[in-house]
Amino acid sequence: MDGRGTEPKPAEGIAWLRKAADGGSVIGQRMLGWALYHGLGVSKDRVEAIDWWRKSAAAGDVPSLHHLGRGLLETGVSGAGREAVGDLEAAAKAGYTEAAMLLADMYDRGYWGVAKDPRQARAWYEVAAGQGNTEAKGWLRFQGLSGGKP
């Protein structure tokens, strides 16, 4: 969409993304959702973005699970809290570290409708640390929970 090496043509890029998304490309759906959510080359439309992420997540796209969960929480879609946490948990369990870190932080500080729960926070920091996240490893060491492991 940025025209790498040429004059940027965002509208043309969005048209191609939309064509890919409409044709069933999960990557196209995820990328179109991202563009819509952030207003990149197109008017910001978070409702449509969430719809595209639901489609790509249902097709097994793990990053879309994370984007969907976070998007639902950030936009405050009524009654979507449990769905959002479930999407983030599925993404984290599938190896998407950003989802594990977001869950850990949510439980550590208690926000977006999630009650503060130090045990849950620790569990998600351990998941993220197990996936190689250095921030999670640092948090566990700081808390004295890593058993001396870096």
PDB file of C-alpha atoms in Angstrom:
ATOM      1  CA  MET A   1       0.000   0.000   0.000  1.00  0.00           C
ATOM      2  CA  ASP A   2       2.935   2.351   0.456  1.00  0.00           C
ATOM      3  CA  GLY A   3       4.059   2.052  -3.164  1.00  0.00           C
ATOM      4  CA  ARG A   4       7.604   0.930  -2.293  1.00  0.00           C
ATOM      5  CA  GLY A   5       9.794   2.599  -4.868  1.00  0.00           C
ATOM      6  CA  THR A   6       6.895   4.355  -6.573  1.00  0.00           C
ATOM      7  CA  GLU A   7       4.425   7.058  -5.755  1.00  0.00           C
ATOM      8  CA  PRO A   8       2.127   5.808  -2.970  1.00  0.00           C
ATOM      9  CA  LYS A   9      -1.380   4.924  -4.123  1.00  0.00           C
ATOM     10  CA  PRO A  10      -3.262   3.985  -0.945  1.00  0.00           C
ATOM     11  CA  ALA A  11      -6.680   3.805  -2.613  1.00  0.00           C
ATOM     12  CA  GLU A  12      -5.328   1.351  -5.170  1.00  0.00           C
ATOM     13  CA  GLY A  13      -3.739  -0.714  -2.399  1.00  0.00           C
ATOM     14  CA  ILE A  14      -7.008  -0.827  -0.476  1.00  0.00           C
ATOM     15  CA  ALA A  15      -8.851  -1.898  -3.635  1.00  0.00           C
ATOM     16  CA  TRP A  16      -6.443  -4.833  -4.032  1.00  0.00           C
ATOM     17  CA  LEU A  17      -6.728  -5.745  -0.352  1.00  0.00           C
ATOM     18  CA  ARG A  18     -10.511  -5.670  -0.583  1.00  0.00           C
ATOM     19  CA  LYS A  19     -10.399  -7.885  -3.680  1.00  0.00           C
ATOM     20  CA  ALA A  20      -8.144 -10.376  -1.862  1.00  0.00           C
ATOM     21  CA  ALA A  21     -10.314 -10.283   1.279  1.00  0.00           C
ATOM     22  CA  ASP A  22     -13.519 -10.746  -0.713  1.00  0.00           C
ATOM     23  CA  GLY A  23     -11.861 -13.683  -2.469  1.00  0.00           C
ATOM     24  CA  GLY A  24     -11.230 -15.430   0.861  1.00  0.00           C
ATOM     25  CA  SER A  25      -7.556 -14.585   1.469  1.00  0.00           C
ATOM     26  CA  VAL A  26      -7.122 -14.655   5.258  1.00  0.00           C
ATOM     27  CA  ILE A  27      -4.029 -12.458   4.976  1.00  0.00           C
ATOM     28  CA  GLY A  28      -6.000 -10.019   2.826  1.00  0.00           C
ATOM     29  CA  GLN A  29      -8.802 -10.055   5.388  1.00  0.00           C
ATOM     30  CA  ARG A  30      -6.382  -9.425   8.252  1.00  0.00           C
ATOM     31  CA  MET A  31      -4.595  -6.624   6.407  1.00  0.00           C
ATOM     32  CA  LEU A  32      -7.834  -4.981   5.279  1.00  0.00           C
ATOM     33  CA  GLY A  33      -9.047  -5.149   8.875  1.00  0.00           C
ATOM     34  CA  TRP A  34      -5.824  -3.462  10.025  1.00  0.00           C
ATOM     35  CA  ALA A  35      -6.163  -0.708   7.418  1.00  0.00           C
ATOM     36  CA  LEU A  36      -9.808  -0.096   8.348  1.00  0.00           C
ATOM     37  CA  TYR A  37      -9.139  -0.179  12.087  1.00  0.00           C
ATOM     38  CA  HIS A  38      -6.341   2.387  11.844  1.00  0.00           C
ATOM     39  CA  GLY A  39      -7.663   4.423   8.909  1.00  0.00           C
ATOM     40  CA  LEU A  40      -4.703   3.623   6.648  1.00  0.00           C
ATOM     41  CA  GLY A  41      -5.589   4.538   3.079  1.00  0.00           C
ATOM     42  CA  VAL A  42      -9.285   4.325   3.905  1.00  0.00           C
ATOM     43  CA  SER A  43     -11.731   5.957   6.304  1.00  0.00           C
ATOM     44  CA  LYS A  44     -11.459   4.451   9.781  1.00  0.00           C
ATOM     45  CA  ASP A  45     -14.194   1.861  10.302  1.00  0.00           C
ATOM     46  CA  ARG A  46     -13.572  -0.275  13.363  1.00  0.00           C
ATOM     47  CA  VAL A  47     -16.856  -2.176  13.035  1.00  0.00           C
ATOM     48  CA  GLU A  48     -15.945  -3.385   9.537  1.00  0.00           C
ATOM     49  CA  ALA A  49     -12.390  -4.096  10.690  1.00  0.00           C
ATOM     50  CA  ILE A  50     -13.694  -6.364  13.443  1.00  0.00           C
ATOM     51  CA  ASP A  51     -15.931  -8.135  10.927  1.00  0.00           C
ATOM     52  CA  TRP A  52     -12.913  -8.875   8.696  1.00  0.00           C
ATOM     53  CA  TRP A  53     -10.860 -10.093  11.664  1.00  0.00           C
ATOM     54  CA  ARG A  54     -13.712 -12.383  12.709  1.00  0.00           C
ATOM     55  CA  LYS A  55     -13.638 -13.959   9.228  1.00  0.00           C
ATOM     56  CA  SER A  56      -9.873 -14.428   9.148  1.00  0.00           C
ATOM     57  CA  ALA A  57      -9.763 -15.646  12.761  1.00  0.00           C
ATOM     58  CA  ALA A  58     -12.516 -18.181  11.994  1.00  0.00           C
ATOM     59  CA  ALA A  59     -10.340 -19.411   9.128  1.00  0.00           C
ATOM     60  CA  GLY A  60      -7.489 -20.067  11.581  1.00  0.00           C
ATOM     61  CA  ASP A  61      -5.388 -16.902  11.249  1.00  0.00           C
ATOM     62  CA  VAL A  62      -3.718 -16.547  14.664  1.00  0.00           C
ATOM     63  CA  PRO A  63      -2.678 -12.865  14.380  1.00  0.00           C
ATOM     64  CA  SER A  64      -6.306 -12.071  13.551  1.00  0.00           C
ATOM     65  CA  LEU A  65      -7.387 -13.657  16.844  1.00  0.00           C
ATOM     66  CA  HIS A  66      -5.145 -11.175  18.645  1.00  0.00           C
ATOM     67  CA  HIS A  67      -6.320  -8.206  16.569  1.00  0.00           C
ATOM     68  CA  LEU A  68      -9.947  -9.241  17.054  1.00  0.00           C
ATOM     69  CA  GLY A  69      -9.627  -9.652  20.815  1.00  0.00           C
ATOM     70  CA  ARG A  70      -7.786  -6.379  21.257  1.00  0.00           C
ATOM     71  CA  GLY A  71     -10.123  -4.567  18.867  1.00  0.00           C
ATOM     72  CA  LEU A  72     -13.198  -5.752  20.741  1.00  0.00           C
ATOM     73  CA  LEU A  73     -11.713  -4.537  24.019  1.00  0.00           C
ATOM     74  CA  GLU A  74     -10.501  -1.194  22.665  1.00  0.00           C
ATOM     75  CA  THR A  75     -13.781  -0.358  20.968  1.00  0.00           C
ATOM     76  CA  GLY A  76     -15.893  -1.476  23.914  1.00  0.00           C
ATOM     77  CA  VAL A  77     -18.268  -3.624  21.879  1.00  0.00           C
ATOM     78  CA  SER A  78     -21.118  -4.355  24.279  1.00  0.00           C
ATOM     79  CA  GLY A  79     -21.020  -7.855  25.726  1.00  0.00           C
ATOM     80  CA  ALA A  80     -17.862  -8.835  23.857  1.00  0.00           C
ATOM     81  CA  GLY A  81     -15.490  -9.030  26.834  1.00  0.00           C
ATOM     82  CA  ARG A  82     -15.595 -12.809  27.211  1.00  0.00           C
ATOM     83  CA  GLU A  83     -15.257 -13.286  23.446  1.00  0.00           C
ATOM     84  CA  ALA A  84     -12.279 -10.928  23.406  1.00  0.00           C
ATOM     85  CA  VAL A  85     -10.490 -12.717  26.246  1.00  0.00           C
ATOM     86  CA  GLY A  86     -11.204 -16.065  24.573  1.00  0.00           C
ATOM     87  CA  ASP A  87      -9.724 -14.818  21.302  1.00  0.00           C
ATOM     88  CA  LEU A  88      -6.621 -13.536  23.090  1.00  0.00           C
ATOM     89  CA  GLU A  89      -6.242 -16.817  24.990  1.00  0.00           C
ATOM     90  CA  ALA A  90      -6.504 -18.818  21.757  1.00  0.00           C
ATOM     91  CA  ALA A  91      -3.897 -16.600  20.066  1.00  0.00           C
ATOM     92  CA  ALA A  92      -1.560 -16.834  23.064  1.00  0.00           C
ATOM     93  CA  LYS A  93      -1.880 -20.625  23.244  1.00  0.00           C
ATOM     94  CA  ALA A  94      -1.111 -20.774  19.515  1.00  0.00           C
ATOM     95  CA  GLY A  95       2.184 -18.961  20.129  1.00  0.00           C
ATOM     96  CA  TYR A  96       1.236 -15.315  19.519  1.00  0.00           C
ATOM     97  CA  THR A  97       3.346 -13.692  22.253  1.00  0.00           C
ATOM     98  CA  GLU A  98       1.691 -10.269  22.020  1.00  0.00           C
ATOM     99  CA  ALA A  99      -1.603 -11.864  23.061  1.00  0.00           C
ATOM    100  CA  ALA A 100      -0.005 -13.585  26.065  1.00  0.00           C
ATOM    101  CA  MET A 101       1.596 -10.314  27.128  1.00  0.00           C
ATOM    102  CA  LEU A 102      -1.669  -8.406  26.789  1.00  0.00           C
ATOM    103  CA  LEU A 103      -3.485 -10.999  28.897  1.00  0.00           C
ATOM    104  CA  ALA A 104      -0.719 -10.925  31.507  1.00  0.00           C
ATOM    105  CA  ASP A 105      -0.905  -7.144  31.717  1.00  0.00           C
ATOM    106  CA  MET A 106      -4.711  -7.164  31.890  1.00  0.00           C
ATOM    107  CA  TYR A 107      -4.671  -9.598  34.823  1.00  0.00           C
ATOM    108  CA  ASP A 108      -1.685  -7.886  36.443  1.00  0.00           C
ATOM    109  CA  ARG A 109      -3.334  -4.461  36.487  1.00  0.00           C
ATOM    110  CA  GLY A 110      -7.029  -5.343  36.177  1.00  0.00           C
ATOM    111  CA  TYR A 111      -8.505  -3.479  33.238  1.00  0.00           C
ATOM    112  CA  TRP A 112     -10.856  -3.902  30.248  1.00  0.00           C
ATOM    113  CA  GLY A 113     -13.309  -5.706  32.489  1.00  0.00           C
ATOM    114  CA  VAL A 114     -10.784  -8.270  33.715  1.00  0.00           C
ATOM    115  CA  ALA A 115     -10.444  -8.482  37.484  1.00  0.00           C
ATOM    116  CA  LYS A 116      -6.931  -8.116  38.855  1.00  0.00           C
ATOM    117  CA  ASP A 117      -5.622 -11.637  39.398  1.00  0.00           C
ATOM    118  CA  PRO A 118      -1.912 -12.086  40.193  1.00  0.00           C
ATOM    119  CA  ARG A 119      -2.048 -15.859  39.594  1.00  0.00           C
ATOM    120  CA  GLN A 120      -3.539 -15.438  36.125  1.00  0.00           C
ATOM    121  CA  ALA A 121      -1.043 -12.668  35.385  1.00  0.00           C
ATOM    122  CA  ARG A 122       1.828 -14.929  36.365  1.00  0.00           C
ATOM    123  CA  ALA A 123       0.464 -17.792  34.272  1.00  0.00           C
ATOM    124  CA  TRP A 124       0.289 -15.599  31.145  1.00  0.00           C
ATOM    125  CA  TYR A 125       3.719 -14.076  31.815  1.00  0.00           C
ATOM    126  CA  GLU A 126       5.041 -17.645  32.008  1.00  0.00           C
ATOM    127  CA  VAL A 127       3.397 -18.462  28.666  1.00  0.00           C
ATOM    128  CA  ALA A 128       4.993 -15.385  27.088  1.00  0.00           C
ATOM    129  CA  ALA A 129       8.364 -16.139  28.686  1.00  0.00           C
ATOM    130  CA  GLY A 130       8.159 -19.686  27.365  1.00  0.00           C
ATOM    131  CA  GLN A 131       7.645 -18.186  23.911  1.00  0.00           C
ATOM    132  CA  GLY A 132      10.880 -16.220  24.360  1.00  0.00           C
ATOM    133  CA  ASN A 133       9.482 -12.823  25.376  1.00  0.00           C
ATOM    134  CA  THR A 134      12.248 -11.019  27.263  1.00  0.00           C
ATOM    135  CA  GLU A 135       9.862  -8.536  28.891  1.00  0.00           C
ATOM    136  CA  ALA A 136       7.927 -11.441  30.430  1.00  0.00           C
ATOM    137  CA  LYS A 137      11.166 -13.078  31.569  1.00  0.00           C
ATOM    138  CA  GLY A 138      12.180  -9.802  33.209  1.00  0.00           C
ATOM    139  CA  TRP A 139       8.816  -9.468  34.948  1.00  0.00           C
ATOM    140  CA  LEU A 140       9.094 -13.001  36.330  1.00  0.00           C
ATOM    141  CA  ARG A 141      12.642 -12.395  37.567  1.00  0.00           C
ATOM    142  CA  PHE A 142      11.627  -9.092  39.126  1.00  0.00           C
ATOM    143  CA  GLN A 143       8.801 -10.870  40.939  1.00  0.00           C
ATOM    144  CA  GLY A 144      11.150 -13.669  42.003  1.00  0.00           C
ATOM    145  CA  LEU A 145       9.001 -16.206  40.186  1.00  0.00           C
ATOM    146  CA  SER A 146      11.404 -17.588  37.626  1.00  0.00           C
ATOM    147  CA  GLY A 147      13.164 -20.048  39.895  1.00  0.00           C
ATOM    148  CA  GLY A 148      16.435 -18.253  39.122  1.00  0.00           C
ATOM    149  CA  LYS A 149      16.105 -18.779  35.370  1.00  0.00           C
ATOM    150  CA  PRO A 150      16.807 -15.744  33.164  1.00  0.00           C
TER     151      PRO A 150
END
